[in-house]
Amino acid sequence: MLDALQNSGANAGRGNHSLAVGTGRVLVRTRSMLAELFGVANSQDIAFTHNTTMGLNMAIKGTLQPGDHVISTMTEHNSVRRPLEYLRNTIGVEVDYLQVDQKGQVDLLELERTFRPNTRMVICNHSSNLLGSILPIGDIGDIAKTHGALFLVDAAQSAGALDIDVAKMNIDLLAFPGHKGLLGPQGTGGLYISPGLDLEPLMLGGTGSQSENSMQPNVRPDRYEAGTQNAVGIAGLLAGLKVIRTIGTEVIHHKEWLLTQRLMEGLAGIKGLRLLGPALGEARTGIVSFVIEGEDSAAIAHYLDRGCHIAVRAGMHCTPLAHKSADTLESGAVRASVGVSSTELEIERMLAAMKEKYGQAGSRQK
Ligand SMILES: Cc1ncc(COP(=O)(O)O)c(C=O)c1O
């Protein structure tokens, strides 16, 4: 990123001087690595975005029409739910959110039963940002395809940590962040758009191509990338992707899973503490959320931060329906996030901190 700032700083596709060409090369290489990671045949089908939310909005608002029906789930983030509710209120899109069980799983038979003749799209997260649950997106993609519906996957919590293959999983649209599992900086992300899909662009404007044309060009990715791209951020994303390619998503996921297991095991020993999502030993991503009976989740997070320099998130996590399913709508929850750079030592420090304050039932230090 420093190199991009200090030695380039030019705008890709806006000139043919060598600095602009150099920036363009960074974008091309990043797009190619993303395509390789997600099983995308043509990297031009990936558009850069500023985050997952932008990709989700492009996919949802660029596709749905009045009268369309959408099937989604109770574990969706507000970045899915709010655009859907907006379209429900403004143009009459119909939405069903599938119930999930305590482990965050949907019933695939229920999914089958929810289709209607006007079901245009199925939208789900790959992994819940509250529960850490992993949805069977391969199976869901098959079902969506059988019913002729588009399949949009929110990979905010899984890109870089779980295998994703858009071709094998029948994914038509994949929204992902650069700044989480892909190890890039904030302000990066992307949307895969399947080749046959003519998505209405959310933003119109300069692309550096077909400047004489008053309409947005039809060529990809320009059609979906109006305005200057975050080339410095994308240079950082490229560096992150190289790390992921070297380690491999399977190794990353396994490491994260082992650390979550140790964390869950230790937390389970605290009286009154309830872990959310999949049980010990079951598949999950690096998220471990919990509540402690009679304790305020914000106060727990505050204690860990100020007292122990451990950053966890408390509250609603932008997913109120998932909290409703987990019965934590009133209390909120504390969420610890394990990533590829987390260590066993950090897990033990967190457990020691938790045990020190909340470990002894009946004698908790306030
Ligand atoms: C499941 C899920 N979807 C969407 C988002 C929004 O992602 P972004 O902040 O990249 O827009 C998040 C953010 O944490 C998330 O966890």
GROMACS .gro file of C-alpha atoms and ligand atoms in nm:
model
  382
    1MET     CA    1   0.000   0.000   0.000
    2LEU     CA    2   0.288   0.231   0.078
    3ASP     CA    3   0.442   0.148  -0.257
    4ALA     CA    4   0.114   0.230  -0.433
    5LEU     CA    5   0.093   0.562  -0.251
    6GLN     CA    6   0.455   0.665  -0.286
    7ASN     CA    7   0.545   0.534  -0.629
    8SER     CA    8   0.220   0.533  -0.823
    9GLY     CA    9  -0.093   0.713  -0.705
   10ALA     CA   10  -0.225   0.716  -1.063
   11ASN     CA   11  -0.578   0.632  -1.174
   12ALA     CA   12  -0.613   0.295  -1.350
   13GLY     CA   13  -0.771   0.307  -1.698
   14ARG     CA   14  -0.762   0.688  -1.715
   15GLY     CA   15  -0.447   0.731  -1.919
   16ASN     CA   16  -0.174   0.533  -2.090
   17HIS     CA   17   0.122   0.672  -1.898
   18SER     CA   18   0.322   0.411  -1.714
   19LEU     CA   19   0.197   0.505  -1.367
   20ALA     CA   20  -0.167   0.448  -1.472
   21VAL     CA   21  -0.072   0.125  -1.645
   22GLY     CA   22   0.107   0.012  -1.329
   23THR     CA   23  -0.202   0.076  -1.117
   24GLY     CA   24  -0.412  -0.105  -1.377
   25ARG     CA   25  -0.182  -0.403  -1.344
   26VAL     CA   26  -0.243  -0.417  -0.967
   27LEU     CA   27  -0.618  -0.420  -1.028
   28VAL     CA   28  -0.588  -0.693  -1.291
   29ARG     CA   29  -0.371  -0.912  -1.069
   30THR     CA   30  -0.604  -0.870  -0.772
   31ARG     CA   31  -0.909  -0.950  -0.982
   32SER     CA   32  -0.737  -1.261  -1.116
   33MET     CA   33  -0.646  -1.383  -0.769
   34LEU     CA   34  -1.003  -1.328  -0.649
   35ALA     CA   35  -1.130  -1.522  -0.953
   36GLU     CA   36  -0.892  -1.807  -0.873
   37LEU     CA   37  -1.003  -1.813  -0.509
   38PHE     CA   38  -1.376  -1.820  -0.587
   39GLY     CA   39  -1.374  -2.049  -0.893
   40VAL     CA   40  -1.472  -1.764  -1.128
   41ALA     CA   41  -1.388  -1.847  -1.492
   42ASN     CA   42  -1.358  -1.485  -1.612
   43SER     CA   43  -1.213  -1.232  -1.368
   44GLN     CA   44  -1.398  -0.950  -1.550
   45ASP     CA   45  -1.713  -1.082  -1.380
   46ILE     CA   46  -1.582  -0.949  -1.049
   47ALA     CA   47  -1.640  -0.579  -0.972
   48PHE     CA   48  -1.454  -0.403  -0.693
   49THR     CA   49  -1.670  -0.245  -0.422
   50HIS     CA   50  -1.597  -0.054  -0.103
   51ASN     CA   51  -1.728  -0.330   0.124
   52THR     CA   52  -1.977  -0.618   0.137
   53THR     CA   53  -2.271  -0.385   0.190
   54MET     CA   54  -2.213  -0.212  -0.141
   55GLY     CA   55  -2.199  -0.546  -0.323
   56LEU     CA   56  -2.518  -0.664  -0.155
   57ASN     CA   57  -2.700  -0.341  -0.246
   58MET     CA   58  -2.580  -0.365  -0.607
   59ALA     CA   59  -2.703  -0.724  -0.627
   60ILE     CA   60  -3.038  -0.668  -0.455
   61LYS     CA   61  -3.137  -0.329  -0.599
   62GLY     CA   62  -2.992  -0.409  -0.940
   63THR     CA   63  -3.206  -0.719  -0.984
   64LEU     CA   64  -3.536  -0.712  -0.800
   65GLN     CA   65  -3.851  -0.576  -0.964
   66PRO     CA   66  -4.200  -0.500  -0.830
   67GLY     CA   67  -4.382  -0.823  -0.750
   68ASP     CA   68  -4.068  -1.036  -0.712
   69HIS     CA   69  -4.048  -1.274  -0.417
   70VAL     CA   70  -3.728  -1.332  -0.219
   71ILE     CA   71  -3.635  -1.608   0.025
   72SER     CA   72  -3.377  -1.519   0.286
   73THR     CA   73  -3.300  -1.627   0.643
   74MET     CA   74  -3.335  -1.506   1.000
   75THR     CA   75  -2.957  -1.484   1.038
   76GLU     CA   76  -2.905  -1.215   0.775
   77HIS     CA   77  -2.711  -0.899   0.849
   78ASN     CA   78  -2.885  -0.562   0.814
   79SER     CA   79  -2.686  -0.519   0.493
   80VAL     CA   80  -2.923  -0.775   0.341
   81ARG     CA   81  -3.231  -0.707   0.547
   82ARG     CA   82  -3.245  -0.328   0.509
   83PRO     CA   83  -3.221  -0.323   0.127
   84LEU     CA   84  -3.486  -0.598   0.118
   85GLU     CA   85  -3.717  -0.414   0.358
   86TYR     CA   86  -3.661  -0.094   0.158
   87LEU     CA   87  -3.770  -0.269  -0.160
   88ARG     CA   88  -4.065  -0.426   0.022
   89ASN     CA   89  -4.180  -0.078   0.129
   90THR     CA   90  -4.109   0.106  -0.194
   91ILE     CA   91  -4.184  -0.134  -0.482
   92GLY     CA   92  -4.369  -0.421  -0.317
   93VAL     CA   93  -4.101  -0.691  -0.323
   94GLU     CA   94  -4.220  -0.986  -0.111
   95VAL     CA   95  -3.977  -1.139   0.139
   96ASP     CA   96  -3.979  -1.455   0.350
   97TYR     CA   97  -3.711  -1.505   0.615
   98LEU     CA   98  -3.657  -1.875   0.691
   99GLN     CA   99  -3.649  -1.969   1.057
  100VAL     CA  100  -3.320  -2.106   1.190
  101ASP     CA  101  -3.264  -2.348   1.477
  102GLN     CA  102  -3.044  -2.271   1.780
  103LYS     CA  103  -2.740  -2.373   1.578
  104GLY     CA  104  -2.827  -2.128   1.302
  105GLN     CA  105  -2.929  -2.393   1.048
  106VAL     CA  106  -3.219  -2.364   0.806
  107ASP     CA  107  -3.448  -2.655   0.721
  108LEU     CA  108  -3.392  -2.731   0.352
  109LEU     CA  109  -3.742  -2.885   0.322
  110GLU     CA  110  -3.884  -2.560   0.453
  111LEU     CA  111  -3.677  -2.378   0.192
  112GLU     CA  112  -3.831  -2.601  -0.077
  113ARG     CA  113  -4.181  -2.528   0.054
  114THR     CA  114  -4.126  -2.150   0.055
  115PHE     CA  115  -4.075  -2.115  -0.321
  116ARG     CA  116  -4.352  -1.945  -0.517
  117PRO     CA  117  -4.393  -1.899  -0.892
  118ASN     CA  118  -4.257  -1.541  -0.852
  119THR     CA  119  -3.952  -1.632  -0.639
  120ARG     CA  120  -3.673  -1.442  -0.810
  121MET     CA  121  -3.391  -1.476  -0.562
  122VAL     CA  122  -3.258  -1.672  -0.265
  123ILE     CA  123  -3.023  -1.475  -0.040
  124CYS     CA  124  -2.824  -1.614   0.248
  125ASN     CA  125  -2.504  -1.564   0.439
  126HIS     CA  126  -2.236  -1.830   0.419
  127SER     CA  127  -2.166  -1.785   0.788
  128SER     CA  128  -2.365  -1.593   1.048
  129ASN     CA  129  -2.183  -1.301   1.208
  130LEU     CA  130  -2.354  -1.376   1.538
  131LEU     CA  131  -2.358  -1.756   1.555
  132GLY     CA  132  -2.057  -1.860   1.347
  133SER     CA  133  -2.285  -2.119   1.184
  134ILE     CA  134  -2.205  -2.234   0.831
  135LEU     CA  135  -2.495  -2.269   0.587
  136PRO     CA  136  -2.479  -2.545   0.323
  137ILE     CA  137  -2.457  -2.301   0.034
  138GLY     CA  138  -2.385  -2.581  -0.216
  139ASP     CA  139  -2.718  -2.748  -0.134
  140ILE     CA  140  -2.904  -2.417  -0.121
  141GLY     CA  141  -2.755  -2.320  -0.459
  142ASP     CA  142  -2.877  -2.650  -0.609
  143ILE     CA  143  -3.228  -2.592  -0.476
  144ALA     CA  144  -3.238  -2.231  -0.602
  145LYS     CA  145  -3.125  -2.345  -0.945
  146THR     CA  146  -3.392  -2.617  -0.960
  147HIS     CA  147  -3.655  -2.350  -0.896
  148GLY     CA  148  -3.503  -2.109  -1.149
  149ALA     CA  149  -3.419  -1.850  -0.882
  150LEU     CA  150  -3.101  -1.645  -0.860
  151PHE     CA  151  -2.869  -1.724  -0.568
  152LEU     CA  152  -2.696  -1.439  -0.383
  153VAL     CA  153  -2.442  -1.530  -0.113
  154ASP     CA  154  -2.318  -1.290   0.155
  155ALA     CA  155  -1.962  -1.409   0.215
  156ALA     CA  156  -1.872  -1.137   0.466
  157GLN     CA  157  -1.775  -1.393   0.729
  158SER     CA  158  -1.639  -1.667   0.506
  159ALA     CA  159  -1.434  -1.525   0.216
  160GLY     CA  160  -1.076  -1.633   0.277
  161ALA     CA  161  -1.168  -1.877   0.554
  162LEU     CA  162  -1.401  -2.123   0.378
  163ASP     CA  163  -1.393  -2.274   0.031
  164ILE     CA  164  -1.622  -2.100  -0.214
  165ASP     CA  165  -1.668  -2.210  -0.574
  166VAL     CA  166  -1.932  -2.009  -0.755
  167ALA     CA  167  -1.956  -2.256  -1.043
  168LYS     CA  168  -1.991  -2.570  -0.830
  169MET     CA  169  -2.225  -2.400  -0.582
  170ASN     CA  170  -2.453  -2.240  -0.844
  171ILE     CA  171  -2.387  -1.895  -0.703
  172ASP     CA  172  -2.507  -1.613  -0.930
  173LEU     CA  173  -2.396  -1.327  -0.708
  174LEU     CA  174  -2.126  -1.330  -0.439
  175ALA     CA  175  -2.067  -1.026  -0.219
  176PHE     CA  176  -1.749  -1.023  -0.013
  177PRO     CA  177  -1.534  -0.783   0.190
  178GLY     CA  178  -1.164  -0.726   0.137
  179HIS     CA  179  -1.115  -0.619   0.494
  180LYS     CA  180  -1.197  -0.936   0.690
  181GLY     CA  181  -1.085  -1.288   0.597
  182LEU     CA  182  -0.910  -1.167   0.282
  183LEU     CA  183  -0.674  -0.964   0.502
  184GLY     CA  184  -0.706  -0.643   0.301
  185PRO     CA  185  -0.770  -0.293   0.433
  186GLN     CA  186  -1.105  -0.126   0.498
  187GLY     CA  187  -1.268   0.024   0.192
  188THR     CA  188  -1.220  -0.285  -0.024
  189GLY     CA  189  -1.452  -0.565  -0.134
  190GLY     CA  190  -1.619  -0.707  -0.439
  191LEU     CA  191  -1.918  -0.855  -0.613
  192TYR     CA  192  -1.912  -1.152  -0.848
  193ILE     CA  193  -2.188  -1.125  -1.108
  194SER     CA  194  -2.255  -1.435  -1.317
  195PRO     CA  195  -2.197  -1.376  -1.689
  196GLY     CA  196  -2.558  -1.414  -1.802
  197LEU     CA  197  -2.697  -1.166  -1.551
  198ASP     CA  198  -2.762  -0.807  -1.659
  199LEU     CA  199  -2.755  -0.627  -1.329
  200GLU     CA  200  -2.873  -0.266  -1.333
  201PRO     CA  201  -2.572  -0.064  -1.209
  202LEU     CA  202  -2.618   0.123  -0.881
  203MET     CA  203  -2.372   0.398  -0.973
  204LEU     CA  204  -2.328   0.564  -1.313
  205GLY     CA  205  -2.032   0.774  -1.417
  206GLY     CA  206  -1.681   0.784  -1.551
  207THR     CA  207  -1.508   0.457  -1.626
  208GLY     CA  208  -1.221   0.573  -1.847
  209SER     CA  209  -1.377   0.368  -2.130
  210GLN     CA  210  -1.623   0.462  -2.411
  211SER     CA  211  -1.618   0.825  -2.295
  212GLU     CA  212  -1.812   0.934  -2.604
  213ASN     CA  213  -2.105   0.712  -2.496
  214SER     CA  214  -2.364   0.893  -2.282
  215MET     CA  215  -2.483   0.561  -2.140
  216GLN     CA  216  -2.297   0.342  -1.893
  217PRO     CA  217  -2.075   0.103  -2.093
  218ASN     CA  218  -2.191  -0.255  -2.119
  219VAL     CA  219  -1.844  -0.401  -2.077
  220ARG     CA  220  -1.744  -0.561  -1.750
  221PRO     CA  221  -1.614  -0.469  -1.502
  222ASP     CA  222  -1.645  -0.102  -1.613
  223ARG     CA  223  -2.027  -0.119  -1.608
  224TYR     CA  224  -2.015  -0.169  -1.230
  225GLU     CA  225  -1.709   0.039  -1.141
  226ALA     CA  226  -1.799   0.403  -1.201
  227GLY     CA  227  -1.553   0.650  -1.051
  228THR     CA  228  -1.200   0.617  -0.921
  229GLN     CA  229  -1.119   0.285  -0.762
  230ASN     CA  230  -0.951   0.244  -0.424
  231ALA     CA  231  -0.625   0.138  -0.586
  232VAL     CA  232  -0.421   0.180  -0.267
  233GLY     CA  233  -0.663  -0.043  -0.077
  234ILE     CA  234  -0.670  -0.293  -0.362
  235ALA     CA  235  -0.289  -0.311  -0.349
  236GLY     CA  236  -0.332  -0.410   0.016
  237LEU     CA  237  -0.596  -0.664  -0.078
  238LEU     CA  238  -0.355  -0.816  -0.329
  239ALA     CA  239  -0.098  -0.858  -0.052
  240GLY     CA  240  -0.364  -1.023   0.168
  241LEU     CA  241  -0.465  -1.261  -0.111
  242LYS     CA  242  -0.105  -1.370  -0.152
  243VAL     CA  243  -0.090  -1.465   0.215
  244ILE     CA  244  -0.412  -1.663   0.181
  245ARG     CA  245  -0.287  -1.844  -0.127
  246THR     CA  246   0.033  -1.937   0.055
  247ILE     CA  247  -0.143  -2.072   0.365
  248GLY     CA  248  -0.460  -2.207   0.199
  249THR     CA  249  -0.822  -2.162   0.316
  250GLU     CA  250  -0.840  -2.516   0.452
  251VAL     CA  251  -0.544  -2.460   0.684
  252ILE     CA  252  -0.678  -2.119   0.788
  253HIS     CA  253  -1.020  -2.262   0.867
  254HIS     CA  254  -0.878  -2.554   1.063
  255LYS     CA  255  -0.654  -2.327   1.269
  256GLU     CA  256  -0.943  -2.094   1.345
  257TRP     CA  257  -1.167  -2.386   1.431
  258LEU     CA  258  -0.916  -2.533   1.679
  259LEU     CA  259  -0.883  -2.196   1.852
  260THR     CA  260  -1.262  -2.154   1.874
  261GLN     CA  261  -1.288  -2.499   2.031
  262ARG     CA  262  -1.038  -2.412   2.302
  263LEU     CA  263  -1.214  -2.082   2.364
  264MET     CA  264  -1.556  -2.249   2.384
  265GLU     CA  265  -1.430  -2.524   2.612
  266GLY     CA  266  -1.287  -2.269   2.854
  267LEU     CA  267  -1.588  -2.037   2.844
  268ALA     CA  268  -1.827  -2.327   2.900
  269GLY     CA  269  -1.680  -2.366   3.249
  270ILE     CA  270  -1.816  -2.029   3.360
  271LYS     CA  271  -2.142  -2.062   3.549
  272GLY     CA  272  -2.440  -1.901   3.378
  273LEU     CA  273  -2.254  -1.855   3.050
  274ARG     CA  274  -2.443  -1.964   2.737
  275LEU     CA  275  -2.257  -2.011   2.411
  276LEU     CA  276  -2.451  -1.934   2.094
  277GLY     CA  277  -2.453  -2.125   1.766
  278PRO     CA  278  -2.305  -2.465   1.684
  279ALA     CA  279  -2.201  -2.685   1.978
  280LEU     CA  280  -1.847  -2.781   2.071
  281GLY     CA  281  -1.703  -3.016   1.809
  282GLU     CA  282  -1.934  -2.893   1.531
  283ALA     CA  283  -1.845  -2.690   1.224
  284ARG     CA  284  -1.826  -2.313   1.269
  285THR     CA  285  -1.622  -2.014   1.158
  286GLY     CA  286  -1.403  -1.808   1.391
  287ILE     CA  287  -1.687  -1.643   1.579
  288VAL     CA  288  -1.769  -1.729   1.939
  289SER     CA  289  -2.065  -1.541   2.088
  290PHE     CA  290  -2.199  -1.578   2.440
  291VAL     CA  291  -2.421  -1.431   2.709
  292ILE     CA  292  -2.386  -1.458   3.087
  293GLU     CA  293  -2.706  -1.472   3.286
  294GLY     CA  294  -2.753  -1.153   3.485
  295GLU     CA  295  -2.455  -0.977   3.324
  296ASP     CA  296  -2.474  -0.691   3.075
  297SER     CA  297  -2.295  -0.778   2.749
  298ALA     CA  298  -2.166  -0.421   2.707
  299ALA     CA  299  -2.020  -0.431   3.058
  300ILE     CA  300  -1.837  -0.758   2.981
  301ALA     CA  301  -1.692  -0.606   2.663
  302HIS     CA  302  -1.594  -0.291   2.852
  303TYR     CA  303  -1.417  -0.493   3.121
  304LEU     CA  304  -1.225  -0.698   2.860
  305ASP     CA  305  -1.122  -0.386   2.670
  306ARG     CA  306  -1.030  -0.148   2.950
  307GLY     CA  307  -0.912  -0.405   3.199
  308CYS     CA  308  -0.739  -0.653   2.971
  309HIS     CA  309  -0.685  -0.495   2.625
  310ILE     CA  310  -0.902  -0.760   2.463
  311ALA     CA  311  -1.132  -0.626   2.192
  312VAL     CA  312  -1.467  -0.805   2.162
  313ARG     CA  313  -1.795  -0.672   2.030
  314ALA     CA  314  -2.111  -0.644   2.237
  315GLY     CA  315  -2.471  -0.565   2.145
  316MET     CA  316  -2.682  -0.648   1.842
  317HIS     CA  317  -2.415  -0.703   1.576
  318CYS     CA  318  -2.645  -0.558   1.307
  319THR     CA  319  -2.850  -0.877   1.301
  320PRO     CA  320  -3.163  -0.843   1.517
  321LEU     CA  321  -3.344  -1.140   1.361
  322ALA     CA  322  -3.055  -1.371   1.450
  323HIS     CA  323  -3.076  -1.241   1.807
  324LYS     CA  324  -3.448  -1.312   1.804
  325SER     CA  325  -3.374  -1.672   1.703
  326ALA     CA  326  -3.107  -1.707   1.971
  327ASP     CA  327  -3.333  -1.544   2.231
  328THR     CA  328  -3.081  -1.266   2.296
  329LEU     CA  329  -3.280  -0.973   2.156
  330GLU     CA  330  -3.301  -0.811   2.500
  331SER     CA  331  -2.954  -0.888   2.631
  332GLY     CA  332  -2.743  -0.866   2.314
  333ALA     CA  333  -2.434  -1.087   2.316
  334VAL     CA  334  -2.058  -1.069   2.348
  335ARG     CA  335  -1.870  -1.180   2.038
  336ALA     CA  336  -1.506  -1.281   2.022
  337SER     CA  337  -1.360  -1.319   1.673
  338VAL     CA  338  -1.076  -1.556   1.601
  339GLY     CA  339  -0.874  -1.490   1.284
  340VAL     CA  340  -0.578  -1.636   1.104
  341SER     CA  341  -0.333  -1.432   1.312
  342SER     CA  342  -0.492  -1.521   1.649
  343THR     CA  343  -0.279  -1.729   1.885
  344GLU     CA  344  -0.332  -1.988   2.159
  345LEU     CA  345  -0.178  -1.742   2.402
  346GLU     CA  346  -0.446  -1.485   2.318
  347ILE     CA  347  -0.718  -1.743   2.378
  348GLU     CA  348  -0.568  -1.834   2.716
  349ARG     CA  349  -0.545  -1.464   2.808
  350MET     CA  350  -0.911  -1.416   2.724
  351LEU     CA  351  -1.008  -1.722   2.929
  352ALA     CA  352  -0.798  -1.610   3.224
  353ALA     CA  353  -0.956  -1.263   3.211
  354MET     CA  354  -1.305  -1.408   3.195
  355LYS     CA  355  -1.241  -1.653   3.477
  356GLU     CA  356  -1.092  -1.386   3.698
  357LYS     CA  357  -1.406  -1.174   3.689
  358TYR     CA  358  -1.688  -1.415   3.608
  359GLY     CA  359  -1.543  -1.755   3.696
  360GLN     CA  360  -1.667  -1.801   4.047
  361ALA     CA  361  -2.042  -1.830   4.061
  362GLY     CA  362  -2.191  -1.629   4.345
  363SER     CA  363  -1.870  -1.441   4.412
  364ARG     CA  364  -1.837  -1.234   4.097
  365GLN     CA  365  -1.630  -0.920   4.135
  366LYS     CA  366  -1.839  -0.624   4.030
  367LIG     C1  367  -2.269  -1.142   0.760
  367LIG     C2  368  -2.234  -0.999   0.728
  367LIG     N1  369  -2.288  -0.942   0.620
  367LIG     C3  370  -2.259  -0.815   0.585
  367LIG     C4  371  -2.171  -0.740   0.658
  367LIG     C5  372  -2.139  -0.601   0.615
  367LIG     O1  373  -2.007  -0.601   0.572
  367LIG     P1  374  -1.926  -0.471   0.535
  367LIG     O2  375  -1.893  -0.404   0.663
  367LIG     O3  376  -1.807  -0.523   0.462
  367LIG     O4  377  -2.012  -0.387   0.449
  367LIG     C6  378  -2.112  -0.795   0.773
  367LIG     C7  379  -2.020  -0.715   0.856
  367LIG     O5  380  -1.964  -0.755   0.950
  367LIG     C8  381  -2.143  -0.928   0.808
  367LIG     O6  382  -2.089  -0.986   0.914
   0.00000   0.00000   0.00000
